[in-house]
Amino acid sequence: MHAPALHQLQAHLQQLIDQGLLPGAVALIQQRGDTVLFEALGAQRPSGPPMARDTLFRIYSMTKPIVSLAVLRLMEQGRLQLADPVSRYVASFAQQQVWTPHGLLPVQRDATLHDLLRHTAGLSYAWEPGPVAEAYLGARIGSRRQSNEQLVAALGPLPLQHQPGSTWEYSRATDVLGAVLEVVTGQTLGEALNTLVLGPLGMDDTGFCVPAGQQHRLAEPFERDPQTGAPVQLIDVSQPPVFESGGGGLVSSASDYARFLQLMLGGGSRHDLVTGQTLRLLSPATLRFMTADHLGPRPVAGDILAPGHGFGLGVAVRRETGLAARPGSAGQYSWSGLGGTVFFVDPAEDLLAVLLTQAPGQLRHLIELWPALVYAAL
């Protein structure tokens, strides 16, 4: 890595902080097993203490790859198969119907666990107005007062946005996977993730709430977006939630999330430099399967996926080095979180990079900026 470019990266992040666009940030880059950058910049919260390396962040949709890996661990153990219909685990997903302008139509085939992992189950986040969005709103889909069991009981009978398997649309699919994990393991989602992923990796700072004794470490956003003036309110993580959202509920730290990405970059295994031991959670073949493109020529709804990208099982996958407006290698995989968190892993460069902040209004800018700054330092 090029040291002057790494200094430039830090300087640019500091400039965003000085301009009042970010309260603070933690940036971590590792290449070839070495940590080449691990810096905390700015403040942990507006007018608060300095940002620290171990600051905790709401990572929102960066929860999805962790839940997806947990599902694949159960697949490897023979406890579920991705071709299984969702209705095998969630009865309310039987006999679903698809909304069309001409009325409801029965599904041509059942949605599967594979569909949930790659967001082709016909579900939605209901961000665009219309009959499906109205149905989601009426059923209180996404309410933090509903458990995972209650969520899927309410979601299953609602009309789908697309025929299962036909179209990629970012959706509540990973929340449904959280409910499936609870059914298969007999545990809460938090307990299941701790058993399958977080505990073995030593991700002690990652969970669905922040214990009382650790809440001083939690990063907070500006009260209002510095550019629009709109109020900013992130999820309350001070108490154990009723809704443990597999799609967006975890809190984590940079070093914790790096442990997860080291496992991914290591092909399902992570070598601990302190203990000298290697932990294997997933086979290399399964990890390659997870980070391959599972969309093919299917249409993509919305503008969440950049050109040149497909989607694997819980992560966006770069199909080609070109087409997208930001640098990256074919085979790179990545995702982000609504609160202002971004990561990518580039196996071709043996590289992982994670940027954590709490500035939802800056997310789209950071998604483009972060890889540009990191690849500039190669």
XYZ file of C-alpha atoms in Angstrom:
378
model
C 0.000 0.000 0.000
C 1.163 3.527 -0.812
C 1.698 5.486 2.425
C 1.113 8.981 0.980
C -2.212 7.827 -0.487
C -3.246 6.398 2.899
C -2.475 9.797 4.444
C -4.584 11.387 1.701
C -7.433 9.009 2.536
C -7.356 10.054 6.186
C -7.099 13.730 5.228
C -10.174 13.481 3.021
C -12.233 11.823 5.755
C -11.052 14.505 8.174
C -12.133 17.146 5.658
C -15.669 15.704 5.628
C -15.644 15.899 9.424
C -14.337 19.477 9.394
C -17.068 20.419 6.911
C -19.666 19.130 9.352
C -20.840 16.278 7.113
C -19.685 13.452 9.435
C -19.465 13.482 13.248
C -16.559 11.041 13.027
C -15.499 7.755 11.467
C -13.427 4.622 11.962
C -11.533 3.328 8.921
C -9.861 -0.096 8.765
C -7.966 -1.600 5.823
C -6.154 -4.937 5.724
C -4.124 -6.351 2.859
C -2.356 -9.692 2.700
C -3.157 -10.252 6.366
C -1.585 -6.976 7.520
C -3.504 -4.053 8.985
C -2.326 -1.114 6.897
C -4.781 1.423 8.318
C -6.865 1.499 11.491
C -7.766 5.053 12.428
C -10.473 6.775 14.454
C -11.261 10.320 13.344
C -13.537 13.063 14.656
C -16.015 12.638 17.490
C -17.987 9.628 18.645
C -21.075 11.824 18.828
C -21.673 15.514 18.122
C -19.887 17.591 20.786
C -18.922 14.313 22.447
C -15.702 12.434 23.184
C -13.179 11.631 20.443
C -13.935 8.696 18.169
C -12.139 5.521 19.303
C -11.116 2.376 17.475
C -13.521 0.337 19.595
C -16.523 2.636 19.097
C -19.788 0.793 18.434
C -21.959 1.495 15.387
C -25.398 0.475 14.201
C -24.445 -1.431 11.042
C -27.989 -1.920 9.684
C -27.821 -3.978 6.443
C -24.253 -5.108 7.066
C -26.143 -7.550 9.327
C -27.310 -9.380 6.190
C -23.999 -11.100 5.257
C -23.641 -12.416 8.828
C -27.156 -13.894 8.783
C -26.535 -15.329 5.316
C -23.354 -17.052 6.456
C -25.236 -18.520 9.436
C -27.814 -19.990 7.029
C -25.037 -21.532 4.937
C -23.519 -23.094 8.051
C -26.847 -24.834 8.681
C -26.865 -25.952 5.040
C -23.445 -27.518 5.467
C -24.738 -29.322 8.568
C -27.667 -30.754 6.607
C -30.222 -28.929 8.758
C -31.726 -27.084 5.776
C -31.244 -26.913 2.020
C -31.447 -23.804 -0.116
C -33.917 -25.442 -2.510
C -36.387 -25.850 0.375
C -39.551 -23.761 0.032
C -39.837 -21.031 2.636
C -43.233 -22.473 3.565
C -41.499 -25.564 4.978
C -40.348 -23.363 7.853
C -42.893 -20.514 7.745
C -46.443 -21.743 7.170
C -47.759 -18.296 6.206
C -45.644 -18.387 3.024
C -47.739 -21.188 1.512
C -50.006 -20.370 -1.451
C -48.740 -16.822 -1.905
C -50.093 -14.460 -4.539
C -48.484 -11.808 -6.739
C -49.916 -8.328 -7.234
C -50.511 -7.245 -10.849
C -52.453 -4.276 -12.245
C -55.125 -6.789 -13.278
C -55.496 -8.453 -9.885
C -53.754 -11.074 -7.773
C -52.236 -14.133 -9.431
C -51.051 -17.339 -7.751
C -47.288 -17.866 -7.624
C -45.864 -19.972 -10.425
C -43.587 -21.648 -7.886
C -42.918 -21.298 -4.183
C -40.195 -18.950 -2.978
C -37.176 -20.855 -1.663
C -34.462 -20.149 0.884
C -32.182 -19.543 -2.102
C -34.581 -16.820 -3.237
C -34.446 -15.203 0.203
C -30.633 -15.187 0.197
C -30.399 -13.517 -3.216
C -33.498 -11.259 -2.871
C -35.555 -12.934 -5.596
C -38.424 -14.113 -3.348
C -40.827 -11.467 -4.679
C -40.690 -9.462 -1.446
C -39.978 -5.756 -1.120
C -38.992 -3.019 1.300
C -42.069 -1.147 0.021
C -40.136 2.091 -0.489
C -42.116 2.941 -3.632
C -45.809 3.867 -3.196
C -48.372 1.397 -4.466
C -50.688 -1.425 -3.386
C -47.862 -3.600 -2.000
C -46.477 -0.709 0.043
C -49.961 0.008 1.372
C -50.352 -3.643 2.376
C -46.987 -3.593 4.197
C -47.957 -0.409 6.010
C -51.322 -1.790 7.036
C -49.698 -4.942 8.444
C -47.042 -2.873 10.295
C -44.233 -4.722 8.509
C -40.915 -3.679 10.025
C -42.376 -2.595 13.367
C -39.807 -3.085 16.109
C -42.660 -4.193 18.365
C -43.138 -7.388 16.328
C -41.039 -10.491 16.901
C -39.595 -12.378 13.940
C -42.388 -14.939 14.313
C -45.005 -12.175 14.234
C -43.304 -10.463 11.297
C -43.416 -13.500 9.007
C -46.959 -14.381 10.105
C -48.028 -10.912 8.932
C -45.796 -10.773 5.840
C -46.512 -14.172 4.315
C -50.155 -13.551 3.287
C -49.414 -10.139 1.718
C -49.169 -9.800 -2.081
C -45.727 -10.245 -3.598
C -44.155 -7.599 -5.799
C -42.808 -10.184 -8.306
C -43.105 -13.855 -9.164
C -40.570 -15.767 -7.014
C -37.283 -16.249 -8.852
C -38.065 -13.731 -11.581
C -36.644 -10.395 -10.397
C -34.074 -9.016 -7.959
C -35.536 -6.510 -5.521
C -33.911 -5.499 -2.245
C -36.342 -6.601 0.419
C -37.334 -7.963 3.806
C -35.975 -11.350 2.690
C -33.154 -11.481 5.246
C -35.587 -10.664 8.040
C -37.488 -13.773 6.943
C -34.233 -15.735 7.042
C -33.878 -14.594 10.647
C -37.212 -16.242 11.419
C -36.107 -19.401 9.570
C -32.935 -19.527 11.673
C -35.079 -19.343 14.809
C -37.293 -22.206 13.617
C -34.379 -24.480 12.647
C -32.222 -23.833 15.721
C -34.927 -23.417 18.354
C -33.107 -20.296 19.541
C -33.704 -16.581 19.249
C -31.920 -15.055 16.288
C -29.378 -13.405 18.577
C -28.609 -16.750 20.236
C -28.383 -18.522 16.869
C -25.975 -15.938 15.437
C -23.859 -16.132 18.569
C -23.686 -19.926 18.285
C -23.029 -20.070 14.550
C -20.887 -17.004 13.823
C -20.307 -14.348 16.472
C -19.157 -16.548 19.344
C -16.692 -18.693 17.369
C -15.175 -15.566 15.791
C -14.841 -13.754 19.120
C -17.116 -10.929 17.939
C -17.916 -9.965 21.524
C -18.999 -6.415 20.672
C -21.591 -7.492 18.085
C -25.239 -7.969 19.007
C -28.745 -6.564 18.825
C -28.294 -4.175 21.749
C -25.513 -2.444 23.665
C -25.210 -3.455 27.346
C -25.692 -0.635 29.844
C -22.034 -0.671 30.831
C -20.911 -0.213 27.201
C -23.335 2.454 25.971
C -20.717 5.177 26.376
C -18.980 3.580 23.369
C -21.947 3.980 21.001
C -21.567 6.408 18.078
C -24.432 8.806 17.401
C -25.391 10.914 14.348
C -26.119 14.606 14.111
C -29.633 15.428 15.346
C -30.375 16.861 11.898
C -28.927 16.080 8.492
C -26.339 18.812 7.855
C -27.388 19.215 4.216
C -31.175 18.833 4.294
C -32.018 19.784 7.858
C -34.219 16.695 8.190
C -34.250 15.060 11.638
C -32.052 11.961 11.944
C -33.216 9.088 14.123
C -31.470 5.741 14.216
C -32.774 2.588 15.903
C -32.702 2.433 19.692
C -30.166 -0.192 20.750
C -30.107 0.607 24.474
C -32.446 -2.293 25.333
C -32.898 -5.821 23.925
C -35.383 -5.366 21.045
C -38.498 -7.420 20.474
C -37.576 -7.436 16.766
C -34.091 -8.900 16.241
C -33.828 -7.853 12.605
C -31.757 -10.201 10.471
C -31.905 -7.579 7.755
C -30.581 -4.657 9.741
C -30.448 -4.855 13.531
C -26.861 -5.499 14.637
C -24.416 -3.200 16.391
C -20.706 -3.868 15.845
C -17.212 -2.386 15.901
C -14.595 -2.106 13.170
C -12.353 -4.791 14.640
C -15.295 -7.150 15.173
C -16.542 -6.741 11.621
C -13.003 -7.160 10.336
C -12.913 -10.580 12.018
C -15.962 -11.555 9.973
C -14.441 -10.203 6.756
C -11.147 -12.007 7.492
C -13.147 -15.229 7.609
C -14.737 -14.351 4.264
C -11.426 -13.404 2.653
C -9.880 -16.546 4.124
C -12.338 -18.781 2.266
C -14.318 -19.648 5.383
C -11.324 -19.887 7.719
C -9.654 -17.279 9.915
C -6.125 -17.485 11.306
C -5.656 -15.805 14.691
C -2.218 -14.207 14.868
C -2.368 -14.014 18.673
C -3.223 -17.652 19.388
C -1.717 -19.100 16.219
C -4.885 -21.146 15.704
C -7.041 -21.366 12.579
C -10.814 -21.417 12.902
C -12.897 -22.871 10.067
C -16.630 -22.069 9.910
C -17.356 -22.694 6.222
C -15.728 -24.678 3.458
C -13.885 -22.752 0.707
C -16.313 -24.210 -1.844
C -19.314 -22.879 0.074
C -17.664 -19.480 0.493
C -17.023 -19.308 -3.279
C -20.660 -20.311 -3.809
C -21.793 -17.527 -1.439
C -19.787 -14.835 -3.220
C -20.608 -15.905 -6.791
C -23.256 -14.094 -8.826
C -26.642 -15.783 -8.362
C -28.694 -13.448 -10.555
C -27.550 -14.083 -14.106
C -29.695 -12.159 -16.615
C -32.641 -11.519 -14.252
C -33.998 -7.962 -14.233
C -33.057 -5.763 -11.288
C -35.634 -3.457 -9.701
C -34.466 -0.100 -8.352
C -31.025 1.471 -8.350
C -29.441 -0.292 -5.354
C -27.108 -2.465 -7.481
C -24.468 -0.566 -9.455
C -23.836 -1.420 -13.128
C -21.552 -4.405 -13.584
C -22.766 -5.997 -10.358
C -24.842 -9.046 -9.585
C -25.782 -10.431 -6.199
C -24.575 -13.455 -4.299
C -25.963 -14.804 -1.033
C -26.096 -11.699 1.150
C -23.556 -9.570 -0.744
C -23.320 -7.621 -3.997
C -20.827 -9.234 -6.372
C -18.843 -7.349 -8.992
C -19.061 -9.208 -12.295
C -16.682 -6.987 -14.282
C -13.895 -4.566 -13.500
C -15.566 -2.019 -15.786
C -19.119 -0.645 -16.086
C -19.461 0.662 -12.513
C -18.401 4.253 -11.854
C -16.193 3.245 -8.911
C -12.965 1.223 -8.986
C -12.859 -2.459 -8.078
C -11.901 -5.890 -9.347
C -14.108 -8.555 -10.848
C -15.001 -10.876 -7.976
C -15.083 -8.107 -5.377
C -18.055 -8.336 -3.009
C -19.511 -5.665 -0.778
C -22.465 -4.155 1.033
C -23.387 -1.188 3.197
C -25.672 -0.109 6.040
C -28.294 2.623 6.188
C -26.605 4.400 9.094
C -23.476 5.158 7.056
C -21.355 1.992 7.070
C -19.581 0.428 4.063
C -17.336 -2.577 3.412
C -15.810 -4.434 0.510
C -13.614 -7.487 0.082
C -11.369 -7.910 -2.981
C -9.968 -11.464 -3.202
C -7.854 -10.552 -6.261
C -5.977 -7.963 -4.198
C -6.197 -9.932 -0.885
C -7.845 -6.816 0.504
C -10.646 -5.889 2.887
C -11.787 -2.417 3.846
C -14.478 -1.216 6.243
C -15.619 2.342 6.999
C -18.000 3.023 9.883
C -19.796 6.270 10.639
C -23.312 7.326 11.654
C -24.365 9.689 8.896
C -27.241 8.206 6.881
C -27.451 11.205 4.565
C -23.881 10.590 3.387
C -24.263 6.872 2.623
C -24.547 7.108 -1.166
C -21.512 9.390 -1.272
C -19.491 7.047 0.955
C -20.379 4.017 -1.180
C -18.632 5.720 -4.111
C -15.894 7.497 -2.125
C -14.587 4.646 0.007
C -13.394 2.291 -2.773
C -11.961 5.257 -4.718
C -9.802 6.246 -1.749
C -8.760 2.693 -0.880
C -7.834 1.592 -4.410
C -5.876 4.835 -4.805
C -3.549 3.533 -2.089
C -2.795 0.206 -3.791
